[in-house]
Amino acid sequence: MIRTMVVDDDALVRLGLVDLLAQDPELTVVAETVDGLQAVELARGRRIDVALMDIRMPRLDGIAATRRLCQLADAPRVIALTTFDLDEYVYQALAAGADGFLLKDTPPAEIARAVHVVASGQGMLHPAAARRLIDRYHRVGAPRAVDARSRIAGLTPCEGDVLRELADGLSSAEIAGVLGMRESTVKAHVSRILTALGVANRVQAALLARDGGLVGDGG
């Protein structure tokens, strides 16, 4: 059972998300709240696998809340929610440690599927909207690019190939098909890549790969 938390200050949106998740027999909503500050407190007191996190909220916004959640010992995975697919705050949420984002008008079945995907360890960088957002708002400064290239240089050639495909939004299964590997081998490479790059998840690894020029802009 995947334990979820819904964080949104809009009562109707929150209720709709809770009802949606409750329809999936493999998902259970163990907490819901109206702001990021309470979300962090709730996550300290119970195990939460995936949090659906609104961006704009009172007291503590979704970006700051995501950063704090990711610092917890048993941190939940976070899917940021936004109304606009070109919202610069979503990039900030990804950089803060979120595993991806969804638009609030995403079809219900896709929202439930996304929770399953993120709970399994996959990122949400694959949708074209996510790539467009990162290409638009991710501006690389020279010091950051140098740091990224230095970290990437520590990878093996095979790990570099996996990172390149990961940064282009491919899932582990898709990477396995492209590179002619077993999916379990790809997952092992991804785990080592995250450790070597010093990042928390696949999304942050993809951002660092773009910083280092491993992949070009998709514009």
Short mmCIF file of C-alpha atoms in Angstrom, two decimals:
data_model
loop_
_atom_site.label_atom_id
_atom_site.label_comp_id
_atom_site.label_asym_id
_atom_site.label_seq_id
_atom_site.Cartn_x
_atom_site.Cartn_y
_atom_site.Cartn_z
CA MET A 1 0.00 0.00 0.00
CA ILE A 2 1.35 3.42 -0.99
CA ARG A 3 0.79 5.98 1.76
CA THR A 4 0.07 9.46 0.41
CA MET A 5 -0.36 13.02 1.68
CA VAL A 6 -2.26 15.80 -0.11
CA VAL A 7 -1.09 19.38 0.51
CA ASP A 8 -3.19 22.17 -1.05
CA ASP A 9 -4.82 25.30 0.37
CA ASP A 10 -7.74 25.05 -2.09
CA ALA A 11 -10.36 22.96 -0.29
CA LEU A 12 -12.03 21.79 -3.52
CA VAL A 13 -8.74 20.74 -5.11
CA ARG A 14 -7.68 18.98 -1.94
CA LEU A 15 -10.99 17.13 -1.64
CA GLY A 16 -10.85 16.12 -5.29
CA LEU A 17 -7.35 14.73 -4.96
CA VAL A 18 -8.21 12.82 -1.79
CA ASP A 19 -11.29 11.29 -3.45
CA LEU A 20 -9.26 10.41 -6.54
CA LEU A 21 -6.50 8.65 -4.62
CA ALA A 22 -9.05 6.81 -2.46
CA GLN A 23 -10.42 5.11 -5.58
CA ASP A 24 -7.16 3.27 -6.16
CA PRO A 25 -6.98 0.13 -3.98
CA GLU A 26 -3.19 0.38 -3.81
CA LEU A 27 -3.19 3.98 -2.54
CA THR A 28 -4.23 5.32 0.84
CA VAL A 29 -4.38 8.94 2.00
CA VAL A 30 -2.90 9.12 5.49
CA ALA A 31 -2.70 12.91 5.77
CA GLU A 32 -4.02 16.09 4.19
CA THR A 33 -3.33 19.72 5.00
CA VAL A 34 -3.66 23.29 3.77
CA ASP A 35 -0.03 24.48 3.97
CA GLY A 36 3.57 23.39 3.81
CA LEU A 37 4.37 24.03 7.46
CA GLN A 38 1.79 21.55 8.68
CA ALA A 39 2.81 19.12 5.95
CA VAL A 40 6.32 18.95 7.38
CA GLU A 41 4.95 18.41 10.88
CA LEU A 42 2.63 15.63 9.69
CA ALA A 43 5.47 13.91 7.82
CA ARG A 44 7.56 13.84 10.99
CA GLY A 45 4.86 11.91 12.80
CA ARG A 46 4.00 9.21 10.29
CA ARG A 47 5.35 7.33 7.29
CA ILE A 48 4.39 8.95 4.02
CA ASP A 49 5.56 7.52 0.70
CA VAL A 50 4.40 10.24 -1.71
CA ALA A 51 3.23 13.81 -1.08
CA LEU A 52 1.22 15.75 -3.66
CA MET A 53 2.43 19.28 -3.00
CA ASP A 54 0.82 22.53 -4.15
CA ILE A 55 3.28 25.33 -4.95
CA ARG A 56 1.56 28.51 -3.79
CA MET A 57 0.34 28.22 -0.19
CA PRO A 58 0.24 30.39 2.95
CA ARG A 59 2.76 30.22 5.82
CA LEU A 60 5.18 27.89 3.99
CA ASP A 61 5.01 27.45 0.22
CA GLY A 62 5.47 24.17 -1.59
CA ILE A 63 9.06 24.86 -2.57
CA ALA A 64 10.26 25.49 0.98
CA ALA A 65 8.14 22.61 2.27
CA THR A 66 9.65 20.25 -0.30
CA ARG A 67 13.15 21.25 0.77
CA ARG A 68 12.31 20.53 4.42
CA LEU A 69 10.58 17.24 3.62
CA CYS A 70 13.61 16.02 1.69
CA GLN A 71 15.78 16.64 4.75
CA LEU A 72 13.76 14.26 6.94
CA ALA A 73 15.28 10.92 7.88
CA ASP A 74 12.48 8.97 6.17
CA ALA A 75 11.70 11.55 3.49
CA PRO A 76 8.63 11.08 1.30
CA ARG A 77 8.86 11.49 -2.44
CA VAL A 78 7.23 14.70 -3.62
CA ILE A 79 5.18 15.53 -6.70
CA ALA A 80 4.74 19.28 -7.10
CA LEU A 81 1.38 20.54 -8.34
CA THR A 82 0.91 23.63 -10.46
CA THR A 83 -1.74 25.28 -12.59
CA PHE A 84 0.66 26.36 -15.34
CA ASP A 85 3.17 24.17 -17.20
CA LEU A 86 5.54 27.14 -17.60
CA ASP A 87 5.64 28.10 -13.95
CA GLU A 88 9.19 28.94 -12.81
CA TYR A 89 8.33 27.86 -9.28
CA VAL A 90 8.05 24.26 -10.44
CA TYR A 91 11.70 24.24 -11.50
CA GLN A 92 12.58 25.55 -8.05
CA ALA A 93 10.58 22.70 -6.50
CA LEU A 94 12.47 20.15 -8.61
CA ALA A 95 15.76 21.68 -7.57
CA ALA A 96 14.59 21.54 -3.94
CA GLY A 97 14.21 17.77 -4.22
CA ALA A 98 10.79 17.06 -5.74
CA ASP A 99 10.67 13.99 -7.93
CA GLY A 100 8.56 15.74 -10.53
CA PHE A 101 5.39 17.70 -11.08
CA LEU A 102 1.86 17.44 -12.42
CA LEU A 103 -0.53 19.99 -13.78
CA LYS A 104 -3.72 20.26 -11.77
CA ASP A 105 -5.79 19.54 -14.87
CA THR A 106 -3.98 16.23 -15.47
CA PRO A 107 -6.53 13.42 -16.09
CA PRO A 108 -7.36 11.58 -12.85
CA ALA A 109 -6.02 8.24 -14.06
CA GLU A 110 -2.69 9.89 -14.91
CA ILE A 111 -2.41 11.44 -11.46
CA ALA A 112 -2.89 8.06 -9.81
CA ARG A 113 -0.40 6.48 -12.21
CA ALA A 114 2.12 9.21 -11.45
CA VAL A 115 1.92 8.43 -7.74
CA HIS A 116 2.71 4.79 -8.50
CA VAL A 117 5.61 5.77 -10.78
CA VAL A 118 7.17 8.12 -8.25
CA ALA A 119 6.68 5.64 -5.39
CA SER A 120 8.62 3.06 -7.42
CA GLY A 121 11.61 5.41 -7.61
CA GLN A 122 11.08 6.89 -11.07
CA GLY A 123 11.18 10.62 -11.72
CA MET A 124 8.55 12.72 -13.48
CA LEU A 125 10.88 14.42 -15.94
CA HIS A 126 9.59 12.44 -18.90
CA PRO A 127 6.53 14.54 -19.92
CA ALA A 128 7.28 17.05 -22.66
CA ALA A 129 5.90 19.83 -20.48
CA ALA A 130 8.54 19.10 -17.85
CA ARG A 131 11.33 19.24 -20.41
CA ARG A 132 10.02 22.53 -21.80
CA LEU A 133 9.85 24.05 -18.35
CA ILE A 134 13.39 23.06 -17.44
CA ASP A 135 14.73 24.23 -20.79
CA ARG A 136 13.05 27.60 -20.30
CA TYR A 137 13.91 28.30 -16.68
CA HIS A 138 17.14 26.38 -16.13
CA ARG A 139 19.84 28.94 -16.89
CA VAL A 140 23.38 27.66 -16.41
CA GLY A 141 25.93 29.95 -14.76
CA ALA A 142 29.63 29.33 -15.33
CA PRO A 143 30.50 28.15 -11.77
CA ARG A 144 27.59 25.71 -11.73
CA ALA A 145 28.47 24.36 -15.16
CA VAL A 146 32.08 23.80 -14.11
CA ASP A 147 30.95 21.99 -10.95
CA ALA A 148 28.55 19.82 -12.93
CA ARG A 149 31.17 18.85 -15.50
CA SER A 150 33.58 17.98 -12.68
CA ARG A 151 31.05 15.63 -11.09
CA ILE A 152 30.09 14.03 -14.39
CA ALA A 153 33.78 13.43 -15.18
CA GLY A 154 33.86 10.97 -12.27
CA LEU A 155 31.38 8.64 -13.96
CA THR A 156 32.35 5.64 -16.03
CA PRO A 157 31.60 5.82 -19.79
CA CYS A 158 28.68 3.42 -19.28
CA GLU A 159 27.27 5.52 -16.45
CA GLY A 160 27.61 8.60 -18.64
CA ASP A 161 25.54 6.90 -21.32
CA VAL A 162 22.84 6.03 -18.79
CA LEU A 163 22.83 9.57 -17.40
CA ARG A 164 22.47 11.03 -20.90
CA GLU A 165 19.36 8.95 -21.58
CA LEU A 166 17.98 9.63 -18.10
CA ALA A 167 18.39 13.37 -18.67
CA ASP A 168 16.37 13.04 -21.86
CA GLY A 169 13.45 11.73 -19.81
CA LEU A 170 13.68 8.00 -20.43
CA SER A 171 12.52 5.48 -17.83
CA SER A 172 14.77 2.64 -16.70
CA ALA A 173 12.97 0.24 -19.06
CA GLU A 174 13.40 2.63 -22.00
CA ILE A 175 17.08 3.18 -21.20
CA ALA A 176 17.57 -0.59 -21.11
CA GLY A 177 16.07 -0.85 -24.59
CA VAL A 178 18.20 1.95 -26.03
CA LEU A 179 21.49 0.76 -24.51
CA GLY A 180 20.89 -2.98 -24.78
CA MET A 181 21.02 -3.62 -21.02
CA ARG A 182 18.86 -5.41 -18.52
CA GLU A 183 16.51 -3.09 -16.64
CA SER A 184 18.02 -4.26 -13.34
CA THR A 185 21.46 -3.25 -14.62
CA VAL A 186 20.18 0.21 -15.54
CA LYS A 187 18.67 0.63 -12.07
CA ALA A 188 22.00 -0.35 -10.50
CA HIS A 189 23.80 2.20 -12.68
CA VAL A 190 21.27 4.89 -11.72
CA SER A 191 21.82 4.18 -8.04
CA ARG A 192 25.60 4.56 -8.46
CA ILE A 193 25.13 7.71 -10.56
CA LEU A 194 23.03 9.40 -7.86
CA THR A 195 25.70 8.60 -5.26
CA ALA A 196 28.58 9.73 -7.48
CA LEU A 197 26.89 13.01 -8.42
CA GLY A 198 25.77 13.71 -4.86
CA VAL A 199 22.11 14.21 -5.80
CA ALA A 200 18.92 12.97 -4.20
CA ASN A 201 16.94 11.68 -7.18
CA ARG A 202 16.75 11.16 -10.93
CA VAL A 203 15.33 14.62 -11.59
CA GLN A 204 18.24 16.34 -9.88
CA ALA A 205 20.65 14.10 -11.80
CA ALA A 206 18.99 15.17 -15.05
CA LEU A 207 19.29 18.84 -14.11
CA LEU A 208 22.97 18.40 -13.30
CA ALA A 209 23.48 16.64 -16.64
CA ARG A 210 21.99 19.67 -18.38
CA ASP A 211 24.20 21.98 -16.31
CA GLY A 212 27.23 20.05 -17.49
CA GLY A 213 26.20 20.12 -21.14
CA LEU A 214 25.71 16.36 -21.35
CA VAL A 215 22.43 16.98 -23.19
CA GLY A 216 21.33 19.97 -25.23
CA ASP A 217 18.30 22.19 -24.77
CA GLY A 218 15.06 20.81 -26.07
CA GLY A 219 13.56 24.30 -26.31
#
